[in-house]
mmCIF file of C-alpha atoms in Angstrom:
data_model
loop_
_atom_site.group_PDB
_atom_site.id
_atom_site.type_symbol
_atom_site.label_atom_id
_atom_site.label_comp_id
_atom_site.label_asym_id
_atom_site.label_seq_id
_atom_site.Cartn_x
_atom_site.Cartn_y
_atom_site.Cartn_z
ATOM 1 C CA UNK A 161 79.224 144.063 103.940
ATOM 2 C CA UNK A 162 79.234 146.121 107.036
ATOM 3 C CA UNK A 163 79.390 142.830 109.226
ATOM 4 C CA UNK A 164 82.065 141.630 107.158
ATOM 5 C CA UNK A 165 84.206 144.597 107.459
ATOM 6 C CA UNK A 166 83.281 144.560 111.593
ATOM 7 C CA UNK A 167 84.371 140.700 111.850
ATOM 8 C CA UNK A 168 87.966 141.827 109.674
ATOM 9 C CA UNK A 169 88.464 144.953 111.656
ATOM 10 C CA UNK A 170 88.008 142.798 114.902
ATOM 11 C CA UNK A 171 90.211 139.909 113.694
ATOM 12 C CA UNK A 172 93.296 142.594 113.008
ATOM 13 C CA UNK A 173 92.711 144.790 116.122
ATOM 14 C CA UNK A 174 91.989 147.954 113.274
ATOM 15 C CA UNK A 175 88.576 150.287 112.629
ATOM 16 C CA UNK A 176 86.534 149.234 110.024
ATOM 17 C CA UNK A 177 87.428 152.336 108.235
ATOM 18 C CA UNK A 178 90.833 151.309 107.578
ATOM 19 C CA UNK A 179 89.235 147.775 106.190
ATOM 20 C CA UNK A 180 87.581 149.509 103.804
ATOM 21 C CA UNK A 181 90.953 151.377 102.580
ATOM 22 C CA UNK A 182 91.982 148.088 102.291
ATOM 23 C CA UNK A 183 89.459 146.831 100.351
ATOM 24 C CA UNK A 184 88.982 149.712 98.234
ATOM 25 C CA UNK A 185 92.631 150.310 97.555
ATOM 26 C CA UNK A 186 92.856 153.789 98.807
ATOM 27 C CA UNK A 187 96.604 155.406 100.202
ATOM 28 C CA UNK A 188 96.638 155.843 104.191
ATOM 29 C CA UNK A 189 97.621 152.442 105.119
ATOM 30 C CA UNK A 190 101.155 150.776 105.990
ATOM 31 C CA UNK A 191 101.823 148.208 104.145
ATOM 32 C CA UNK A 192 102.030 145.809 106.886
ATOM 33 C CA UNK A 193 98.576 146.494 108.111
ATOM 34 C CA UNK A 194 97.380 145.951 104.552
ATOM 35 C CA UNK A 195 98.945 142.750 104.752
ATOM 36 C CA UNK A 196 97.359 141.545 107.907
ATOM 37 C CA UNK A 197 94.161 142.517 106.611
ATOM 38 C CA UNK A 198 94.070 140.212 103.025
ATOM 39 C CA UNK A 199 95.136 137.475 105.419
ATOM 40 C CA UNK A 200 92.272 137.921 107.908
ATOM 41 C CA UNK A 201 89.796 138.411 104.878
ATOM 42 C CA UNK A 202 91.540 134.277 103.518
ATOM 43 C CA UNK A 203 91.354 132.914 107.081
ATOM 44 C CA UNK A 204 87.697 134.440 107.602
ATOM 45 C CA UNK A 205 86.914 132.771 104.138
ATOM 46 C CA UNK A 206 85.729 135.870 102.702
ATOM 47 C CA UNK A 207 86.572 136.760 98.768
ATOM 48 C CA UNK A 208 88.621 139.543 98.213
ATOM 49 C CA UNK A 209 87.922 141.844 96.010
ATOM 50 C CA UNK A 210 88.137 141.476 91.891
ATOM 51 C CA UNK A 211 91.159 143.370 92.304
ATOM 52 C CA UNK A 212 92.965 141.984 94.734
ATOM 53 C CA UNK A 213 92.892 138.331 93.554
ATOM 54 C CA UNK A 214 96.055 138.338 91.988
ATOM 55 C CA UNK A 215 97.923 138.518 94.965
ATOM 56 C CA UNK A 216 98.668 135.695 97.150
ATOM 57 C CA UNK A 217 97.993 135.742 100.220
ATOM 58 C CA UNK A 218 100.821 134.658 103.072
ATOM 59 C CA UNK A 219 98.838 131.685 103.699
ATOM 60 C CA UNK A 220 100.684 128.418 103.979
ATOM 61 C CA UNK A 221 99.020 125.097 103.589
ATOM 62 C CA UNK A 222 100.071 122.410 105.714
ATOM 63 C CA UNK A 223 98.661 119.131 104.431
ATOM 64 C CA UNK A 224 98.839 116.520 106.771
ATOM 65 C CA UNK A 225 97.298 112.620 106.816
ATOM 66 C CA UNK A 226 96.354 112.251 110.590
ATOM 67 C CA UNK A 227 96.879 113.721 114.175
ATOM 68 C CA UNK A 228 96.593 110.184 116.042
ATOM 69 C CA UNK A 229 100.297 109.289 114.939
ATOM 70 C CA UNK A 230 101.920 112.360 117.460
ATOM 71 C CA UNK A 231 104.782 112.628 114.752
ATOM 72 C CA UNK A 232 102.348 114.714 112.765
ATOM 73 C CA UNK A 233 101.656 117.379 115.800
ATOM 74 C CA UNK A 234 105.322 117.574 115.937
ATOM 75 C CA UNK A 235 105.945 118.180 112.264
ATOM 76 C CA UNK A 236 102.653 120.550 112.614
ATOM 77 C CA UNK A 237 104.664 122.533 115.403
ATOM 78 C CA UNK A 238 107.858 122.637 114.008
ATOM 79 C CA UNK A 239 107.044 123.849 110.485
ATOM 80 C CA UNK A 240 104.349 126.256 111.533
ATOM 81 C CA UNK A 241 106.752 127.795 114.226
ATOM 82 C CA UNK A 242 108.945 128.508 111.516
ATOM 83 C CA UNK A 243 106.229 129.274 109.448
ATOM 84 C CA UNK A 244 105.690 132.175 111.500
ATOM 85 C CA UNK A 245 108.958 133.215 111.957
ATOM 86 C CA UNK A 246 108.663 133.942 108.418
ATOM 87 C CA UNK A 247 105.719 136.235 108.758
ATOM 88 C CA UNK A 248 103.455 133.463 107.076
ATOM 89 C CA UNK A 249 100.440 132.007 108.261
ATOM 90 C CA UNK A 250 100.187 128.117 108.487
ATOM 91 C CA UNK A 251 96.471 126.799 107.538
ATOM 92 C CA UNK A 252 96.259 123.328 109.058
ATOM 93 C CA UNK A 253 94.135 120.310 106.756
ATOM 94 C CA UNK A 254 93.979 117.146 108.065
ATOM 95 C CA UNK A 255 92.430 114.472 105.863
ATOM 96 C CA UNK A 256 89.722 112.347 108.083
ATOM 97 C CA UNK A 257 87.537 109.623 107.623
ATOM 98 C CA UNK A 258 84.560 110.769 105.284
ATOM 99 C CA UNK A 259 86.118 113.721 105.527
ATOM 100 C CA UNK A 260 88.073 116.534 103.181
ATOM 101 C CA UNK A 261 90.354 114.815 100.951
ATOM 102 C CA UNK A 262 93.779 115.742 99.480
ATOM 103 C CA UNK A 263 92.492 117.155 96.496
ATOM 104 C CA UNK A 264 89.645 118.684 98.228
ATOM 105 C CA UNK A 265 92.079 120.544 100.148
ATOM 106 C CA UNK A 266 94.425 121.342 97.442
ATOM 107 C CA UNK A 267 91.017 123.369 95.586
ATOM 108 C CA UNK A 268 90.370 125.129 98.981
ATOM 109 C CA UNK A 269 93.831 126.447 99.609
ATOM 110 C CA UNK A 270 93.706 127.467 95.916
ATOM 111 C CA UNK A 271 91.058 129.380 96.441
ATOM 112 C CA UNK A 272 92.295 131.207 99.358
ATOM 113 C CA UNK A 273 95.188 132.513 97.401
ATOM 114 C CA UNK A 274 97.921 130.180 99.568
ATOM 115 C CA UNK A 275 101.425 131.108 98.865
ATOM 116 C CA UNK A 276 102.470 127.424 98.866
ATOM 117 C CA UNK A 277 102.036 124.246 100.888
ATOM 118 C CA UNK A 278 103.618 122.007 102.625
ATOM 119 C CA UNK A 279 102.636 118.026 102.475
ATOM 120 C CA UNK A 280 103.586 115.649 104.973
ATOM 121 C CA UNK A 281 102.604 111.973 104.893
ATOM 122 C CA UNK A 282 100.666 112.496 101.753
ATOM 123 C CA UNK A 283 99.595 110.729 98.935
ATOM 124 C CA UNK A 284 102.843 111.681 97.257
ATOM 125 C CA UNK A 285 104.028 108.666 98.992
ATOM 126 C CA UNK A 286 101.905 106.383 97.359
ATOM 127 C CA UNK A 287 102.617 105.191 94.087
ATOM 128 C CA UNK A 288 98.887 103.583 93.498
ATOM 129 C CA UNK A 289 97.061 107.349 94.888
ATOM 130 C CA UNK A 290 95.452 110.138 92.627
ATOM 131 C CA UNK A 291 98.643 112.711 91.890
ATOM 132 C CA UNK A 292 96.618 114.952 89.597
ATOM 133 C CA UNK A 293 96.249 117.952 92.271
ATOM 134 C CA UNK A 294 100.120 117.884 92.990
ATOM 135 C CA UNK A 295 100.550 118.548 88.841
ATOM 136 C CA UNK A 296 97.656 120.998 89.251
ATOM 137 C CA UNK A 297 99.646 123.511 91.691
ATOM 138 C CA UNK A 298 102.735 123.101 89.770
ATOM 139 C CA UNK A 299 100.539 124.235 86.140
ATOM 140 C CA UNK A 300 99.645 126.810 88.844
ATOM 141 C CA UNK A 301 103.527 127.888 90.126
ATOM 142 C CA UNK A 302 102.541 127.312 93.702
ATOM 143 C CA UNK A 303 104.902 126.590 95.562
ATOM 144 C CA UNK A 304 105.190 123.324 97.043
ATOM 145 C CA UNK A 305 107.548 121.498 99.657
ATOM 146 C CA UNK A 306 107.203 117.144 100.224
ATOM 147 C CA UNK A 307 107.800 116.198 103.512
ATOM 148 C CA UNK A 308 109.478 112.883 102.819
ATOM 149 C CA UNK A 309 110.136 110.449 100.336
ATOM 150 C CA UNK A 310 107.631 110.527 97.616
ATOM 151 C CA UNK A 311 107.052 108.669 94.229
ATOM 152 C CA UNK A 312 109.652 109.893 91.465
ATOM 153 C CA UNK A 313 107.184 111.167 88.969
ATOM 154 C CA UNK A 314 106.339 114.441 90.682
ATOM 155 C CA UNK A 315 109.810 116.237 90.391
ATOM 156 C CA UNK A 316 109.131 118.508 93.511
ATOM 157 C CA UNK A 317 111.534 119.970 96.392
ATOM 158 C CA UNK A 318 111.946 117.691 99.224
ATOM 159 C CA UNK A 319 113.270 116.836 102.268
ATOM 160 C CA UNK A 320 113.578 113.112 103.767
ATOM 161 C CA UNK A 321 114.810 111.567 106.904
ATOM 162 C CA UNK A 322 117.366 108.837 105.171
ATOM 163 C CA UNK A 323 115.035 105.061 105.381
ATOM 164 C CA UNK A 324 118.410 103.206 104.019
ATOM 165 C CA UNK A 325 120.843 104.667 106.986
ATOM 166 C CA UNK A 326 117.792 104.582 109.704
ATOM 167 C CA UNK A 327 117.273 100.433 108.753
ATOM 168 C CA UNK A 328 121.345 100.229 108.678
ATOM 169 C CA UNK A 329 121.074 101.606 112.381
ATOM 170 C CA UNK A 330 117.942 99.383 113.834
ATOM 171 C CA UNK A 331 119.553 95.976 112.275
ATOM 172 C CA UNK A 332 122.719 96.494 113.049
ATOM 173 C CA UNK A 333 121.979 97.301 116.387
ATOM 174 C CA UNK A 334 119.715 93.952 116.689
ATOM 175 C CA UNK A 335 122.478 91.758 115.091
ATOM 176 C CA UNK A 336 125.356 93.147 117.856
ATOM 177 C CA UNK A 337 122.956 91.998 120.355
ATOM 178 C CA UNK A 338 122.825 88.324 118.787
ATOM 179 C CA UNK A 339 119.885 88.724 116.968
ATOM 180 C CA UNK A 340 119.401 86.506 113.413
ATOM 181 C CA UNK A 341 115.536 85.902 112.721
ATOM 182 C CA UNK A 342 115.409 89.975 112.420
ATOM 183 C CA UNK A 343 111.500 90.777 111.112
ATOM 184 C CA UNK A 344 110.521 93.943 109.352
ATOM 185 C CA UNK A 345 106.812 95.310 109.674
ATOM 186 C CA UNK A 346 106.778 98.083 106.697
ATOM 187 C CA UNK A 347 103.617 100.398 105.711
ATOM 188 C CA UNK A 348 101.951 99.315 102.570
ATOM 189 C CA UNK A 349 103.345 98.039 99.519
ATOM 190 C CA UNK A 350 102.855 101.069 97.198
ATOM 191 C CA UNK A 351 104.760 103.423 100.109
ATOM 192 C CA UNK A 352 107.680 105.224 99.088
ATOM 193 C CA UNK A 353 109.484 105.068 102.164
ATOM 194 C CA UNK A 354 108.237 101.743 103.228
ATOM 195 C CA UNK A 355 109.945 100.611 99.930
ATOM 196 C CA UNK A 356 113.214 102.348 100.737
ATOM 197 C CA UNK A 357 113.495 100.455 103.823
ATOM 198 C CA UNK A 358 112.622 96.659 102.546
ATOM 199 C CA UNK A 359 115.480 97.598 100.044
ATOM 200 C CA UNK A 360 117.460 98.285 102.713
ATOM 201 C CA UNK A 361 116.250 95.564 104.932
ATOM 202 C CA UNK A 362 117.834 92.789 102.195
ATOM 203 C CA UNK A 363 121.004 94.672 101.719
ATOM 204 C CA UNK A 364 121.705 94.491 105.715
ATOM 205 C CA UNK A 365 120.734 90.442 105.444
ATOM 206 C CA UNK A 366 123.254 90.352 102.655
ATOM 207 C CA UNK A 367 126.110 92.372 104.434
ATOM 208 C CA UNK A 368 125.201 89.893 107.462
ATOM 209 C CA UNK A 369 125.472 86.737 105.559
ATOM 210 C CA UNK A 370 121.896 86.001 106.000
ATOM 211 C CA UNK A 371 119.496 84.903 103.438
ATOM 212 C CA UNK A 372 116.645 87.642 103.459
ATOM 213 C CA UNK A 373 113.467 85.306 104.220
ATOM 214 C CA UNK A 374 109.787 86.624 102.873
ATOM 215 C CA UNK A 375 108.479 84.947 106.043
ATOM 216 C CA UNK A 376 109.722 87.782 107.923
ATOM 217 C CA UNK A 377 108.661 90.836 106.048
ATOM 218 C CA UNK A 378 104.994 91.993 106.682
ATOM 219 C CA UNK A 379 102.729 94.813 105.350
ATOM 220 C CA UNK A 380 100.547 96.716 107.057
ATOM 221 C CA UNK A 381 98.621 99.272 107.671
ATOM 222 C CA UNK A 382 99.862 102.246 109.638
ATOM 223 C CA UNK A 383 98.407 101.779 113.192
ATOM 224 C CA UNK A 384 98.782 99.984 116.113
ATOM 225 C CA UNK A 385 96.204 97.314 115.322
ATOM 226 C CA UNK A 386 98.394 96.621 111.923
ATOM 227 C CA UNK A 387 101.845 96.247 113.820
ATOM 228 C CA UNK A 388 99.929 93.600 115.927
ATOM 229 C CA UNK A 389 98.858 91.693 113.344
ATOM 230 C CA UNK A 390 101.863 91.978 111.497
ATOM 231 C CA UNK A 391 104.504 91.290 114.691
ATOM 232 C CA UNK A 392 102.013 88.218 115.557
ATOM 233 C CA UNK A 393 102.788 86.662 112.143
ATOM 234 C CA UNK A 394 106.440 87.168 112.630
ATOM 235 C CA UNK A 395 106.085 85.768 115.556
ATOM 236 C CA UNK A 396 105.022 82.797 114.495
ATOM 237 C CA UNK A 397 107.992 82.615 111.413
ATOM 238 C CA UNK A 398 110.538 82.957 114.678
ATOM 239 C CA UNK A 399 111.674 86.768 115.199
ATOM 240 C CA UNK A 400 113.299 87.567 117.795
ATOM 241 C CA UNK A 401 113.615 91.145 116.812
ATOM 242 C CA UNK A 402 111.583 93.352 114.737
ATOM 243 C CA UNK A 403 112.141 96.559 113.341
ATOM 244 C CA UNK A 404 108.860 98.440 112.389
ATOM 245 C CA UNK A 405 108.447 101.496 110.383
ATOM 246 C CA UNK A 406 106.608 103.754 112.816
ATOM 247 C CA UNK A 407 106.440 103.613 116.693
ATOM 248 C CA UNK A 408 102.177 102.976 116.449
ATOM 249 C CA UNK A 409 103.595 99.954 114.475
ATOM 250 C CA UNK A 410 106.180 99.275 117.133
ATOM 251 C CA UNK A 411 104.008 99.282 119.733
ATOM 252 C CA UNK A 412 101.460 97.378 118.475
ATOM 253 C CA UNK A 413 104.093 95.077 118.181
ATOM 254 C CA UNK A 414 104.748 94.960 122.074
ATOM 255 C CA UNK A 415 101.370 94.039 122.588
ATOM 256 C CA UNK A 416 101.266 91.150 119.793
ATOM 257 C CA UNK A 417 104.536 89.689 121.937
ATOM 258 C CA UNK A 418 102.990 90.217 125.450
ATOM 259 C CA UNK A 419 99.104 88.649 124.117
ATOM 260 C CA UNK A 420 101.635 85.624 122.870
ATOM 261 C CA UNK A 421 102.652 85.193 126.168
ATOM 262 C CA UNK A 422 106.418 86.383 125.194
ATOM 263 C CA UNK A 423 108.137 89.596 126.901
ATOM 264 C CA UNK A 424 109.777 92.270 125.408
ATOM 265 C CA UNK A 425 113.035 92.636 125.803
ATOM 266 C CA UNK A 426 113.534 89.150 126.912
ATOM 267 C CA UNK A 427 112.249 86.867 124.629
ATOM 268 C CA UNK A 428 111.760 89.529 121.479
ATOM 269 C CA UNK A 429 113.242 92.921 121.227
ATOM 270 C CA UNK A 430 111.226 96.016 118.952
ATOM 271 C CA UNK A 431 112.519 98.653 117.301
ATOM 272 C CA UNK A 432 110.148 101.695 115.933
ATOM 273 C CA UNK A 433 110.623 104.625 114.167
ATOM 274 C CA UNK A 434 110.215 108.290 114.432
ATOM 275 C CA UNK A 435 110.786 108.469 118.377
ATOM 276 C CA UNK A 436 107.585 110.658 118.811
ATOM 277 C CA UNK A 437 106.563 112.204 121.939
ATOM 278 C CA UNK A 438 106.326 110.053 124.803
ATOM 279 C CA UNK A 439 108.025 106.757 123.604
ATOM 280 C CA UNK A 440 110.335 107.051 126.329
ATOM 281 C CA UNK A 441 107.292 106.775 128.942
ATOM 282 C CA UNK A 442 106.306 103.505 127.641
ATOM 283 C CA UNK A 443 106.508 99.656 128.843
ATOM 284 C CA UNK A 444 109.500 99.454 128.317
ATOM 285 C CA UNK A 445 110.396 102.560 127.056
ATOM 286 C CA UNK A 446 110.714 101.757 123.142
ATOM 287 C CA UNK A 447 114.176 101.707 121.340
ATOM 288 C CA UNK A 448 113.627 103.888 117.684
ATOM 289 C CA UNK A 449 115.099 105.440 115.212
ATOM 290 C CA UNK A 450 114.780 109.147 115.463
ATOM 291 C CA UNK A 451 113.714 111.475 112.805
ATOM 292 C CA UNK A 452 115.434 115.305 113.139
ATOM 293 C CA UNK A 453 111.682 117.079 112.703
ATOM 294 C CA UNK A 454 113.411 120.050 113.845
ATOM 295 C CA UNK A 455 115.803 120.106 110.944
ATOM 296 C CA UNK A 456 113.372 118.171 108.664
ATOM 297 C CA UNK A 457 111.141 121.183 109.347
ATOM 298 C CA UNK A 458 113.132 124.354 109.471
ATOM 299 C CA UNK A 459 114.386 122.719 105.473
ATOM 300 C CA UNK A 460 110.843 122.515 104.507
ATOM 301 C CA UNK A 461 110.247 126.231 105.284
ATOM 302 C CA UNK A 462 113.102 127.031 104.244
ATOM 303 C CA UNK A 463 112.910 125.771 100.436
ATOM 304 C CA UNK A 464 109.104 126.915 100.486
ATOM 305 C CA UNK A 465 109.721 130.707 100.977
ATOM 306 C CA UNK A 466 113.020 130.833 98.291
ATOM 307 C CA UNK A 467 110.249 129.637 96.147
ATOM 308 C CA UNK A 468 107.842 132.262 97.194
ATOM 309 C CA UNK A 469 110.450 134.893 97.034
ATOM 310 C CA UNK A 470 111.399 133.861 93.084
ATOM 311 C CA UNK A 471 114.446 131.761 93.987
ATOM 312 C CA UNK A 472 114.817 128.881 91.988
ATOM 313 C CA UNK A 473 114.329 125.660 93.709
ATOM 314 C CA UNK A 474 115.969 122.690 91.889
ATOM 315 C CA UNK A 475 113.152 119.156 92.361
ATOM 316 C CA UNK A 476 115.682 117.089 94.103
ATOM 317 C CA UNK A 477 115.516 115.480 97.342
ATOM 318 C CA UNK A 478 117.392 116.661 101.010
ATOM 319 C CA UNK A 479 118.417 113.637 102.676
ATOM 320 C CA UNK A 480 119.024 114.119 106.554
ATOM 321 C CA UNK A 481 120.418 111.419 108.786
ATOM 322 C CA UNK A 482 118.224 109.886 111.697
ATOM 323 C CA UNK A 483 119.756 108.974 115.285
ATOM 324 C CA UNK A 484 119.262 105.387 116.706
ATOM 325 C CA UNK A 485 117.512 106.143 120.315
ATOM 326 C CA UNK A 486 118.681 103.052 122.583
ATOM 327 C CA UNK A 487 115.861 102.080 125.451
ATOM 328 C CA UNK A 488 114.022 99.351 127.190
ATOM 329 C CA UNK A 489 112.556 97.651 124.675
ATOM 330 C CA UNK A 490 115.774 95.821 122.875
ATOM 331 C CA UNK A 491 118.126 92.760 124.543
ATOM 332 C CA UNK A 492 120.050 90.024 124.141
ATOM 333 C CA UNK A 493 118.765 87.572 122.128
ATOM 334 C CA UNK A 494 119.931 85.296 125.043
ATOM 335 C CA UNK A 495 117.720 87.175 127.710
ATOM 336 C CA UNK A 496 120.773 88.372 129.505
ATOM 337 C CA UNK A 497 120.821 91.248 127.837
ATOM 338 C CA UNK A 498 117.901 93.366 128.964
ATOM 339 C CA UNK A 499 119.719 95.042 131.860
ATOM 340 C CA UNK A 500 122.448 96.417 129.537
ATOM 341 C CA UNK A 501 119.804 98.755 127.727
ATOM 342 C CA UNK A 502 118.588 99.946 131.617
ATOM 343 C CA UNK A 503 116.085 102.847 131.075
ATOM 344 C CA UNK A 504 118.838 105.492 133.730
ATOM 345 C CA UNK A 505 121.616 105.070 130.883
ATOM 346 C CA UNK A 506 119.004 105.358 128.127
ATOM 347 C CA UNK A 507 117.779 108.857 129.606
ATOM 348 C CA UNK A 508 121.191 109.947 130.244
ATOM 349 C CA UNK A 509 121.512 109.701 126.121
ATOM 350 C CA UNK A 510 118.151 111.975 126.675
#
């Protein structure tokens, strides 16, 4: 006990005196540093006491699938910067090979009294992954935000970059540069927005006047090494553009094109998605379709704490518009067309 209160007091900057007011729910303490000291006892992992576990604590759970893919660390930054703003404390779980899994998480956080949580990239997404823990912190009126498009069963809050306008922008922007064997390389076939955007994907053929051919639409996993695989069997049906659902899928792409002996833009042009951190540094720097985190984010927060502050919170979906981010890596279809995307006038648009 004594070490515990020594490692709280420590972790708030107070004596271990006024931990043990705290803990013993005696008057002489603001209510601010009473605060501070239930959330040190939930990040510490300690229990509080019996009569303190009714109240949540201002934890936040921020659920996400990876940190390889840098559009997590920027939805990370984003939402826990507002987070914070907000006088909450963001808890970060990342599931991992072998590791903690969603519902694994989901029990933790419960456990440490979360306010809410935030999920981003999560098995919401996926139609044929376990849902049960999602219905378990609704039976529990925890608050919970989807970052995304998720299956419709849930019926929770949340906000998603728009997949139909953000596949309007990539094709159309392929087919004004002459572009008509246009290949898709989507995440797998049970993902929300990876659905969204193969619906999308046939209504651009039809507005085109092109017949949407199977031969180019591939599934894959979400990584580099499954947008090479995927780009090197569309490569073989005839693209000369592909639009891919994430930039690790985009530039696995590139490298499927250049191990083919093909350049990029001049012989196939690649569109990703997400325009994470550094895509503008790469060879060539990669055309994509940008997702507003920022706004994506500051929502998600946003529709979390009217929750926690008893606001109802109607289980419909946000959609924001995403920005088509010109570059390097899309041309003619002709091969003349490469200079006309030249990497000065694409970081002007910067």
């Amino acid at each position: 006990m004594t070490s515990r209160l020594a490692e709280v007091a420590q972790k708030v900057g107070v004596s271990e005196a006024t931990v043990s007011r705290v803990l013993n729910g005696r008057p002489g303490v603001s209510e601010s540093t009473r605060t501070a000291v239930l959330t040190a006892l939930d990040v510490l992992g300690y229990e509080r006491p019996t009569q303190l576990r009714g109240e949540r604590a201002r934890l936040i759970g921020l659920v996400l699938p990876e940190l390889q893919n840098p559009i997590f660390p920027a939805v990370a930054e984003v939402v826990g910067g507002a987070l914070a703003q907000r006088g909450f404390t963001p808890v970060l779980c990342t599931r991992t090979a072998g590791g903690l899994s969603e519902s694994d998480y989901v029990t933790m956080l419960l456990d440490q009294h979360v306010s809410g949580v935030v999920f981003a990239g999560g098995h919401f997404a996926e139609s044929d992954a376990p849902h049960e823990h999602y219905h378990l912190l609704r039976e529990r009126g925890i608050p919970v935000v989807l970052f995304n498009a998720a299956v419709e069963h849930l019926e929770l809050p949340q906000v998603s970059t728009d997949d139909a306008v953000a596949v309007e922008q990539a094709y159309a922007h392929l087919a004004s540069l002459g572009h008509e064997r246009i290949g898709l390389v989507l995440g797998p076939e049970d993902h929300a927005p990876s659905r969204r955007k193969l619906t999308a994907y046939r209504e651009q053929c039809a507005i085109h006047s092109r017949e949407a051919d199977e031969a180019l639409i591939e599934h894959a996993m979400f990584a580099l090494e499954g947008g090479h695989a995927a780009a090197t069997r569309l490569l073989r049906a005839g693209a000369t553009g592909i639009i891919c659902a994430s930039d690790p899928l985009a530039l696995g792409a590139i490298r499927a094109v250049r191990r083919a002996g093909l350049r990029v833009p001049r012989d196939v042009s690649v569109v990703g998605y997400d325009d994470s951190a550094f895509m503008n540094c790469t060879d060539p720097p990669l055309t994509t379709v940008r997702q507003p985190i920022e706004a994506l984010g500051r929502a998600a927060v946003t529709l979390l704490v009217n929750q926690i502050e008893g606001a109802r919170v109607a289980a419909e979906e946000l959609l924001f518009e995403p920005e088509l981010v010109v570059r390097g890596s899309t041309g003619s279809v002709s091969g003349r067309g490469g200079g006309t995307e030249a990497d000065g006038e694409d970081e002007a648009r910067e």
